[in-house]
Amino acid sequence: MLPVKGICMEMCPKEEMMMRKSKRLVHQLECNPHKMVKCFSRSAAGNSLSKPHILRPPSVLMNTVSYLLNEVLTIENVPFNIVYDFIDDRLNSIRQDATIQAVSNQDWMAILPPIIRFHAYAAYKCYEYDVNSFDPFLNMKHFHESIFKIVKILLEDSDESTNELCSEMVSLLIVTNLGDYNVLQQALPFISKKNTLIKMAVLLSLNIMNGNFGQLFETYNTFPAMHQCVICVQLPILRKNILKSMCMGFNCKNNYFPISILSKMLLHNEPQETIKECQHYCLTVVDDKVELSKSSFNNEVDELHLKKEIKFRVNVSTMVLNI
């Protein structure tokens, strides 16, 4: 049986527009009636999702992705968690339409990368949000669903024209899961390719897996901004492991380590954050040095969440859409 093909040429089917207007379900970010976007909905009895007139063809899906990430994402007069929830829901609907229609690999390779970058950026942007305002686990679930799909497609259907995309997506998957053996296994088929970014990501992940954390601060600034976003989200546990490892290795009475050097190793924005981190784990700070003591280090406390600032060279839409 051939998959159904969508014929809806608008971002939102007319019947959904009418229904949501009548029930006052129009989102505050849809104040322009000509720019409503189809909601994500689950299949239910008597509610078929595969009707051609409510499915958008690939060209419309791509235009909708562009609209969401170019115009909606940059809205600043609405709290970002509201903007995020809206875009996340509409991107899920886009993936749903594409799945129902069984779009080609070429279409998936156009649709998914901006969605993946959006979730990577959101993980960083919403890093300090309360869990009631932003669900980081659900965000990463959507990120992984999309990136695993595109990596599978690249494994099956890639050529020289997809080398740049392959480099970005595979390396992004690796650095999002630093030290994860299973992810490294999935990346193995791509390692043989002459690709610096993938090799750099693999080397960093292997070093993290083996407890060699020095590679982190040496290579962090060489990664693209989107990769830095997902690395930053993992810094709390990495910093804790670095301090714990150093307390084990440098353990000696009256052995003090310079805060200025440790600050660079922990990728803090300023030395005051390093002092706060050390004191959080019950390490003694004297002037501009910290005593690295195995017996003093408190491994029972939760990680300290200090956000690493990233200086983006381009606006977020340009970065996410890669234009």
Coordinates of N, CA and C in Angstrom, one line a residue, residues 8-218:
C8 N -2.4 19.6 1.6 CA -2.6 20.9 2.3 C -1.4 21.8 2.0
M9 N -1.7 22.9 1.4 CA -0.6 23.9 1.0 C -0.5 25.0 2.0
E10 N -1.2 25.0 3.1 CA -1.1 26.0 4.2 C -0.3 25.4 5.4
M11 N 0.2 26.2 6.2 CA 0.9 25.7 7.4 C -0.1 25.0 8.4
C12 N -1.4 25.4 8.3 CA -2.4 24.8 9.1 C -3.6 24.5 8.3
P13 N -4.2 23.2 8.3 CA -5.3 22.9 7.6 C -6.5 23.8 7.9
K14 N -7.4 24.1 7.0 CA -8.5 25.0 7.2 C -9.5 24.5 8.3
E15 N -9.7 23.2 8.3 CA -10.7 22.7 9.3 C -10.1 22.8 10.7
E16 N -8.8 22.7 10.9 CA -8.2 22.9 12.2 C -8.3 24.4 12.6
M17 N -8.0 25.3 11.6 CA -8.1 26.7 11.9 C -9.5 27.1 12.4
M18 N -10.5 26.6 11.7 CA -11.9 26.9 12.1 C -12.2 26.3 13.5
M19 N -11.8 25.1 13.7 CA -12.1 24.4 15.0 C -11.4 25.2 16.1
R20 N -10.2 25.5 16.0 CA -9.4 26.2 17.0 C -9.9 27.6 17.3
K21 N -10.4 28.3 16.2 CA -10.9 29.6 16.4 C -12.3 29.6 17.1
S22 N -13.1 28.6 16.8 CA -14.4 28.5 17.4 C -14.3 28.1 18.9
K23 N -13.2 27.4 19.2 CA -13.1 26.9 20.6 C -12.0 27.8 21.4
R24 N -11.6 28.9 20.7 CA -10.7 29.8 21.3 C -9.4 29.1 21.8
L25 N -8.9 28.3 20.8 CA -7.6 27.6 21.1 C -6.5 28.1 20.3
V26 N -6.6 29.4 19.8 CA -5.6 30.0 19.0 C -4.5 30.5 20.0
H27 N -3.2 30.0 19.7 CA -2.1 30.4 20.6 C -1.8 31.9 20.5
Q28 N -1.2 32.4 21.6 CA -0.9 33.8 21.6 C 0.2 34.2 20.5
L29 N 0.9 33.2 20.1 CA 1.9 33.4 19.0 C 1.3 33.3 17.6
E30 N 0.0 33.1 17.6 CA -0.7 32.9 16.3 C -1.7 34.1 16.1
C31 N -1.3 35.3 16.5 CA -2.2 36.4 16.4 C -2.5 36.7 15.0
N32 N -1.6 36.4 14.1 CA -1.9 36.6 12.6 C -2.6 35.4 12.1
P33 N -3.9 35.5 11.8 CA -4.7 34.3 11.3 C -4.2 33.6 10.1
H34 N -3.3 34.3 9.3 CA -2.8 33.7 8.1 C -1.5 32.9 8.4
K35 N -1.1 33.0 9.7 CA 0.2 32.3 10.1 C -0.1 31.3 11.2
M36 N -1.2 30.7 11.2 CA -1.4 29.6 12.2 C -0.7 28.4 11.8
V37 N -0.3 27.6 12.7 CA 0.5 26.4 12.4 C -0.1 25.2 13.0
K38 N -0.2 24.1 12.3 CA -0.9 22.9 12.7 C -0.3 22.3 14.0
C39 N -1.2 22.0 14.9 CA -0.8 21.4 16.2 C -0.5 20.0 16.1
F40 N 0.3 19.5 17.0 CA 0.5 18.0 17.1 C -0.7 17.4 17.8
S41 N -1.1 16.3 17.2 CA -2.3 15.6 17.8 C -2.0 14.1 17.7
R42 N -2.6 13.3 18.7 CA -2.4 11.9 18.7 C -3.6 11.2 18.0
S43 N -3.4 10.1 17.4 CA -4.4 9.3 16.8 C -5.5 8.8 17.8
A44 N -6.7 9.0 17.5 CA -7.8 8.5 18.4 C -8.9 7.9 17.5
A45 N -9.8 7.2 18.2 CA -10.9 6.6 17.5 C -11.7 7.7 16.7
G46 N -11.9 7.5 15.5 CA -12.7 8.4 14.7 C -11.9 9.6 14.2
N47 N -10.6 9.7 14.5 CA -9.8 10.8 14.2 C -8.6 10.4 13.4
S48 N -8.7 10.2 12.1 CA -7.7 9.7 11.3 C -6.7 10.9 11.0
L49 N -5.4 10.6 11.1 CA -4.4 11.6 10.9 C -3.8 11.5 9.4
S50 N -4.3 10.5 8.7 CA -3.8 10.3 7.3 C -4.7 10.8 6.2
K51 N -5.5 11.8 6.5 CA -6.3 12.4 5.4 C -5.5 13.3 4.6
P52 N -5.5 13.2 3.3 CA -4.6 14.0 2.4 C -4.8 15.5 2.7
H53 N -6.0 16.0 2.9 CA -6.3 17.4 3.0 C -5.8 18.0 4.4
I54 N -5.4 17.2 5.3 CA -4.8 17.7 6.6 C -3.3 17.5 6.7
L55 N -2.8 16.8 5.6 CA -1.3 16.6 5.6 C -0.6 17.6 4.7
R56 N 0.5 18.1 5.2 CA 1.3 19.1 4.4 C 2.4 18.4 3.6
P57 N 2.6 18.6 2.3 CA 3.6 18.0 1.6 C 5.0 18.5 2.0
P58 N 6.1 17.8 1.7 CA 7.4 18.2 2.1 C 7.8 19.7 2.0
S59 N 7.4 20.2 0.8 CA 7.8 21.6 0.6 C 7.2 22.6 1.6
V60 N 5.9 22.3 2.0 CA 5.2 23.1 3.0 C 5.8 22.9 4.3
L61 N 6.2 21.6 4.6 CA 6.8 21.3 5.9 C 8.1 22.1 6.1
M62 N 8.9 22.1 5.0 CA 10.2 22.8 5.1 C 9.9 24.3 5.3
N63 N 8.9 24.9 4.6 CA 8.6 26.3 4.7 C 8.1 26.6 6.2
T64 N 7.4 25.7 6.7 CA 6.9 25.8 8.1 C 8.0 25.8 9.1
V65 N 9.0 24.9 8.9 CA 10.2 24.9 9.8 C 10.9 26.2 9.7
S66 N 11.0 26.7 8.5 CA 11.7 28.0 8.3 C 11.0 29.1 9.0
Y67 N 9.7 29.1 8.9 CA 8.9 30.2 9.5 C 9.0 30.1 11.0
L68 N 8.9 28.9 11.6 CA 9.0 28.8 13.1 C 10.3 29.2 13.6
L69 N 11.4 28.8 12.9 CA 12.8 29.1 13.4 C 13.3 30.4 13.0
N70 N 12.7 31.1 12.0 CA 13.2 32.3 11.6 C 12.4 33.5 12.1
E71 N 11.1 33.3 12.3 CA 10.2 34.4 12.8 C 9.7 34.2 14.2
V72 N 9.3 33.0 14.6 CA 8.8 32.8 15.9 C 9.9 32.7 17.0
L73 N 11.0 32.0 16.6 CA 12.1 31.8 17.6 C 12.7 33.1 18.0
T74 N 12.7 34.1 17.2 CA 13.3 35.4 17.5 C 12.4 36.4 18.3
I75 N 11.2 36.0 18.6 CA 10.3 36.8 19.3 C 10.8 37.1 20.8
E76 N 10.9 38.3 21.2 CA 11.5 38.6 22.5 C 10.5 39.2 23.5
N77 N 9.3 39.5 23.1 CA 8.3 40.1 24.0 C 7.5 39.0 24.7
V78 N 7.8 37.7 24.5 CA 7.1 36.6 25.1 C 8.2 35.8 25.8
P79 N 7.9 35.3 27.0 CA 8.9 34.4 27.7 C 9.4 33.3 26.8
F80 N 10.7 32.9 26.9 CA 11.2 31.9 26.0 C 10.6 30.6 26.2
N81 N 10.2 30.2 27.4 CA 9.6 28.9 27.6 C 8.3 28.7 26.9
I82 N 7.6 29.8 26.7 CA 6.3 29.8 26.0 C 6.6 29.7 24.5
V83 N 7.6 30.4 24.0 CA 8.0 30.3 22.6 C 8.5 28.9 22.3
Y84 N 9.3 28.3 23.3 CA 9.8 27.0 23.1 C 8.6 25.9 23.0
D85 N 7.7 26.0 24.0 CA 6.6 25.1 24.0 C 5.8 25.1 22.7
F86 N 5.6 26.3 22.1 CA 4.9 26.4 20.9 C 5.6 25.8 19.7
I87 N 6.9 26.2 19.6 CA 7.7 25.6 18.5 C 7.9 24.1 18.6
D88 N 8.1 23.7 19.8 CA 8.3 22.2 20.0 C 7.1 21.4 19.6
D89 N 5.9 21.9 20.0 CA 4.7 21.2 19.6 C 4.5 21.2 18.0
R90 N 4.8 22.4 17.4 CA 4.6 22.5 16.0 C 5.6 21.7 15.2
L91 N 6.8 21.6 15.7 CA 7.9 20.7 15.1 C 7.5 19.2 15.2
N92 N 6.9 18.9 16.3 CA 6.5 17.5 16.5 C 5.4 17.1 15.4
S93 N 4.5 18.1 15.1 CA 3.5 17.9 14.1 C 4.1 17.8 12.7
I94 N 5.2 18.6 12.5 CA 5.9 18.5 11.2 C 6.5 17.1 11.0
R95 N 7.2 16.6 12.1 CA 7.7 15.2 12.0 C 6.7 14.2 11.8
Q96 N 5.5 14.4 12.4 CA 4.4 13.5 12.3 C 3.9 13.4 10.9
D97 N 3.7 14.6 10.3 CA 3.2 14.6 8.9 C 4.2 14.0 8.0
A98 N 5.5 14.2 8.2 CA 6.5 13.6 7.3 C 6.5 12.1 7.5
T99 N 6.4 11.6 8.7 CA 6.4 10.2 9.0 C 5.2 9.5 8.3
I100 N 4.0 10.1 8.4 CA 2.8 9.5 7.9 C 2.9 9.4 6.3
Q101 N 3.5 10.4 5.7 CA 3.7 10.4 4.3 C 4.9 9.6 3.8
A102 N 5.7 9.1 4.7 CA 6.9 8.4 4.4 C 7.7 9.1 3.4
V103 N 8.1 10.4 3.7 CA 8.8 11.2 2.8 C 10.2 10.6 2.5
S104 N 10.8 11.1 1.5 CA 12.1 10.5 1.0 C 13.2 10.9 2.0
N105 N 14.3 10.2 1.9 CA 15.5 10.5 2.7 C 16.0 11.9 2.4
Q106 N 15.9 12.4 1.2 CA 16.3 13.7 0.8 C 15.5 14.8 1.6
D107 N 14.2 14.5 1.7 CA 13.3 15.4 2.4 C 13.6 15.4 3.9
W108 N 13.9 14.2 4.4 CA 14.2 14.1 5.8 C 15.5 14.9 6.1
M109 N 16.5 14.8 5.2 CA 17.7 15.5 5.4 C 17.6 17.0 5.3
A110 N 16.5 17.5 4.8 CA 16.2 18.9 4.7 C 15.4 19.4 6.0
I111 N 14.5 18.5 6.4 CA 13.6 18.8 7.5 C 14.2 18.7 8.9
L112 N 15.0 17.6 9.1 CA 15.4 17.3 10.5 C 16.6 18.2 11.0
P113 N 17.6 18.5 10.2 CA 18.7 19.3 10.8 C 18.4 20.6 11.6
P114 N 17.5 21.4 11.1 CA 17.1 22.6 11.8 C 16.4 22.2 13.1
I115 N 15.6 21.2 13.1 CA 14.9 20.7 14.3 C 15.9 20.3 15.4
I116 N 16.9 19.5 14.9 CA 17.9 19.0 15.8 C 18.7 20.2 16.5
R117 N 19.0 21.2 15.6 CA 19.8 22.3 16.2 C 18.9 23.1 17.1
F118 N 17.6 23.2 16.9 CA 16.7 23.9 17.8 C 16.7 23.3 19.2
H119 N 16.6 22.0 19.2 CA 16.6 21.3 20.5 C 17.9 21.4 21.2
A120 N 19.0 21.4 20.5 CA 20.4 21.6 21.1 C 20.5 23.0 21.7
Y121 N 20.0 24.0 20.9 CA 20.0 25.4 21.4 C 19.1 25.5 22.6
A122 N 17.9 24.9 22.6 CA 17.0 25.1 23.7 C 17.5 24.4 25.0
A123 N 18.3 23.4 24.8 CA 18.9 22.7 26.0 C 19.8 23.7 26.7
Y124 N 20.5 24.5 26.0 CA 21.4 25.5 26.6 C 20.6 26.7 27.1
K125 N 19.7 27.2 26.2 CA 19.0 28.5 26.5 C 18.1 28.3 27.8
C126 N 17.5 27.1 27.9 CA 16.6 26.9 29.1 C 17.3 26.2 30.2
Y127 N 18.6 26.2 30.2 CA 19.5 25.5 31.2 C 19.1 25.8 32.6
E128 N 18.8 27.0 32.9 CA 18.5 27.4 34.3 C 17.0 27.5 34.6
Y129 N 16.2 27.1 33.7 CA 14.7 27.2 33.9 C 14.3 26.1 34.9
D130 N 13.2 26.4 35.6 CA 12.6 25.5 36.5 C 12.0 24.3 35.7
V131 N 12.0 23.1 36.2 CA 11.5 22.0 35.5 C 10.0 22.1 35.2
N132 N 9.3 23.0 35.9 CA 7.9 23.2 35.6 C 7.7 24.1 34.3
S133 N 8.8 24.8 34.0 CA 8.7 25.7 32.9 C 9.3 25.1 31.6
F134 N 10.3 24.2 31.8 CA 11.0 23.5 30.7 C 11.4 22.1 31.1
D135 N 11.0 21.2 30.3 CA 11.4 19.8 30.6 C 12.6 19.4 29.8
P136 N 13.8 19.4 30.4 CA 15.0 19.1 29.6 C 15.1 17.6 29.1
F137 N 14.4 16.7 29.8 CA 14.4 15.3 29.4 C 13.6 15.1 28.2
L138 N 12.4 15.8 28.1 CA 11.6 15.7 26.9 C 12.2 16.3 25.7
N139 N 12.9 17.5 26.0 CA 13.6 18.2 24.9 C 14.7 17.3 24.3
M140 N 15.4 16.6 25.2 CA 16.5 15.7 24.7 C 15.9 14.5 24.0
K141 N 14.8 14.0 24.5 CA 14.1 12.9 23.8 C 13.8 13.2 22.4
H142 N 13.2 14.4 22.1 CA 12.9 14.8 20.8 C 14.2 15.0 20.0
F143 N 15.2 15.6 20.6 CA 16.5 15.7 20.0 C 17.1 14.4 19.5
H144 N 17.1 13.4 20.4 CA 17.6 12.1 20.0 C 16.8 11.3 19.0
E145 N 15.5 11.5 19.1 CA 14.6 10.8 18.1 C 15.0 11.3 16.7
S146 N 15.2 12.6 16.6 CA 15.5 13.2 15.3 C 16.9 12.9 14.8
I147 N 17.9 13.0 15.7 CA 19.3 12.9 15.3 C 19.6 11.4 15.0
F148 N 19.0 10.5 15.8 CA 19.2 9.0 15.5 C 18.7 8.7 14.1
K149 N 17.5 9.3 13.8 CA 16.9 9.0 12.5 C 17.8 9.5 11.3
I150 N 18.3 10.8 11.5 CA 19.2 11.3 10.4 C 20.5 10.6 10.3
V151 N 21.0 10.1 11.4 CA 22.3 9.4 11.4 C 22.1 8.0 10.6
K152 N 20.9 7.4 10.9 CA 20.6 6.2 10.2 C 20.5 6.4 8.7
I153 N 19.8 7.5 8.3 CA 19.7 7.9 6.9 C 21.0 8.1 6.3
L154 N 21.9 8.8 7.0 CA 23.2 9.1 6.5 C 24.1 7.9 6.3
L155 N 23.8 6.9 7.1 CA 24.5 5.6 7.0 C 24.1 4.8 5.8
E156 N 22.8 5.0 5.5 CA 22.2 4.2 4.3 C 22.4 5.0 3.0
D157 N 22.3 6.3 3.1 CA 22.2 7.1 1.8 C 23.0 8.4 1.9
S158 N 24.3 8.2 1.8 CA 25.1 9.4 1.9 C 26.1 9.4 0.7
D159 N 26.5 10.6 0.3 CA 27.5 10.8 -0.7 C 28.3 12.0 -0.4
E160 N 29.1 12.5 -1.4 CA 29.9 13.7 -1.1 C 29.1 14.9 -0.8
S161 N 27.9 15.0 -1.3 CA 27.1 16.2 -1.1 C 26.6 16.2 0.4
T162 N 26.6 15.1 1.1 CA 26.1 15.1 2.5 C 27.3 15.1 3.5
N163 N 28.5 15.2 3.0 CA 29.7 15.1 3.9 C 29.6 16.2 5.1
E164 N 29.2 17.4 4.7 CA 29.2 18.5 5.7 C 28.1 18.2 6.7
L165 N 26.9 17.8 6.3 CA 25.8 17.5 7.2 C 26.2 16.3 8.0
C166 N 26.8 15.3 7.4 CA 27.2 14.1 8.2 C 28.2 14.5 9.3
S167 N 29.2 15.3 9.0 CA 30.2 15.8 9.9 C 29.5 16.5 11.1
E168 N 28.5 17.3 10.8 CA 27.9 18.1 11.9 C 27.0 17.2 12.8
M169 N 26.2 16.4 12.1 CA 25.2 15.6 12.9 C 25.9 14.5 13.7
V170 N 26.8 13.8 13.1 CA 27.4 12.7 13.9 C 28.3 13.2 15.1
S171 N 29.0 14.3 14.8 CA 29.8 14.9 15.9 C 28.9 15.5 17.0
L172 N 27.8 16.1 16.6 CA 26.8 16.6 17.5 C 26.2 15.5 18.4
L173 N 25.9 14.4 17.8 CA 25.4 13.3 18.6 C 26.4 12.8 19.6
I174 N 27.7 12.7 19.2 CA 28.7 12.2 20.1 C 28.9 13.2 21.3
V175 N 29.1 14.5 21.0 CA 29.4 15.4 22.1 C 28.1 15.7 23.0
T176 N 27.0 15.3 22.5 CA 25.8 15.4 23.4 C 25.8 14.2 24.4
N177 N 26.5 13.2 24.1 CA 26.6 12.0 24.9 C 28.0 11.6 25.3
L178 N 28.7 12.6 25.8 CA 30.2 12.4 26.1 C 30.4 11.2 27.0
G179 N 31.3 10.3 26.6 CA 31.6 9.1 27.5 C 30.6 8.0 27.3
D180 N 29.7 8.1 26.4 CA 28.7 7.0 26.2 C 29.2 6.0 25.1
Y181 N 29.4 4.8 25.6 CA 30.0 3.8 24.8 C 29.1 3.4 23.6
N182 N 27.8 3.3 23.9 CA 26.8 2.9 22.9 C 26.7 3.9 21.7
V183 N 26.8 5.2 22.0 CA 26.8 6.2 21.0 C 28.1 6.1 20.2
L184 N 29.2 5.9 20.8 CA 30.5 5.8 20.1 C 30.4 4.6 19.1
Q185 N 29.8 3.5 19.5 CA 29.6 2.3 18.7 C 28.8 2.7 17.4
Q186 N 27.8 3.5 17.6 CA 27.0 3.9 16.4 C 27.7 4.8 15.5
A187 N 28.7 5.5 16.1 CA 29.5 6.5 15.2 C 30.7 5.8 14.5
L188 N 30.9 4.5 14.8 CA 32.1 3.8 14.3 C 32.1 3.9 12.7
P189 N 31.0 3.6 12.0 CA 31.0 3.6 10.6 C 31.5 5.0 10.0
F190 N 31.4 6.0 10.7 CA 31.7 7.4 10.2 C 33.1 7.8 10.6
I191 N 33.8 7.1 11.5 CA 35.1 7.5 11.9 C 36.2 7.3 10.9
S192 N 36.0 6.3 10.0 CA 37.0 6.1 9.0 C 37.1 7.2 7.9
K193 N 36.0 8.0 7.9 CA 36.0 9.1 6.9 C 37.0 10.2 7.4
K194 N 37.6 10.9 6.5 CA 38.6 11.9 6.8 C 37.8 13.2 7.3
N195 N 37.4 13.1 8.5 CA 36.6 14.2 9.0 C 37.1 14.7 10.4
T196 N 37.7 15.9 10.5 CA 38.3 16.4 11.7 C 37.3 16.5 12.8
L197 N 36.1 17.0 12.5 CA 35.1 17.3 13.6 C 34.7 16.0 14.3
I198 N 34.4 15.0 13.5 CA 34.0 13.7 14.0 C 35.1 13.1 14.9
K199 N 36.3 13.1 14.3 CA 37.5 12.5 15.1 C 37.7 13.3 16.4
M200 N 37.5 14.6 16.3 CA 37.7 15.4 17.6 C 36.7 15.1 18.6
A201 N 35.4 14.9 18.1 CA 34.3 14.5 19.1 C 34.6 13.1 19.7
V202 N 35.0 12.2 18.8 CA 35.2 10.8 19.3 C 36.4 10.8 20.3
L203 N 37.5 11.5 20.0 CA 38.6 11.6 20.9 C 38.2 12.2 22.3
L204 N 37.4 13.2 22.3 CA 36.9 13.8 23.5 C 36.1 12.9 24.3
S205 N 35.2 12.2 23.6 CA 34.3 11.3 24.3 C 35.1 10.1 24.9
L206 N 36.1 9.6 24.2 CA 36.9 8.5 24.7 C 37.7 8.9 25.9
N207 N 38.2 10.2 25.9 CA 39.0 10.7 27.0 C 38.1 10.8 28.2
I208 N 36.9 11.3 28.0 CA 35.9 11.5 29.1 C 35.6 10.1 29.7
M209 N 35.4 9.1 28.8 CA 35.1 7.8 29.3 C 36.2 7.2 30.1
N210 N 37.5 7.5 29.8 CA 38.6 7.0 30.5 C 39.1 7.9 31.6
G211 N 38.3 8.9 31.9 CA 38.7 9.8 33.1 C 39.8 10.8 32.8
N212 N 40.1 11.0 31.5 CA 41.1 12.0 31.1 C 40.4 13.3 30.7
F213 N 40.2 14.2 31.7 CA 39.3 15.3 31.5 C 40.1 16.5 30.9
G214 N 41.4 16.4 30.8 CA 42.2 17.5 30.3 C 41.8 17.9 28.8
Q215 N 41.3 16.9 28.1 CA 41.0 17.2 26.7 C 39.8 18.1 26.5
L216 N 39.0 18.2 27.6 CA 37.8 19.0 27.6 C 38.1 20.5 27.4
F217 N 38.9 21.0 28.3 CA 39.1 22.5 28.2 C 40.1 22.8 27.0
E218 N 40.9 21.8 26.6 CA 41.8 22.0 25.4 C 41.0 22.1 24.1

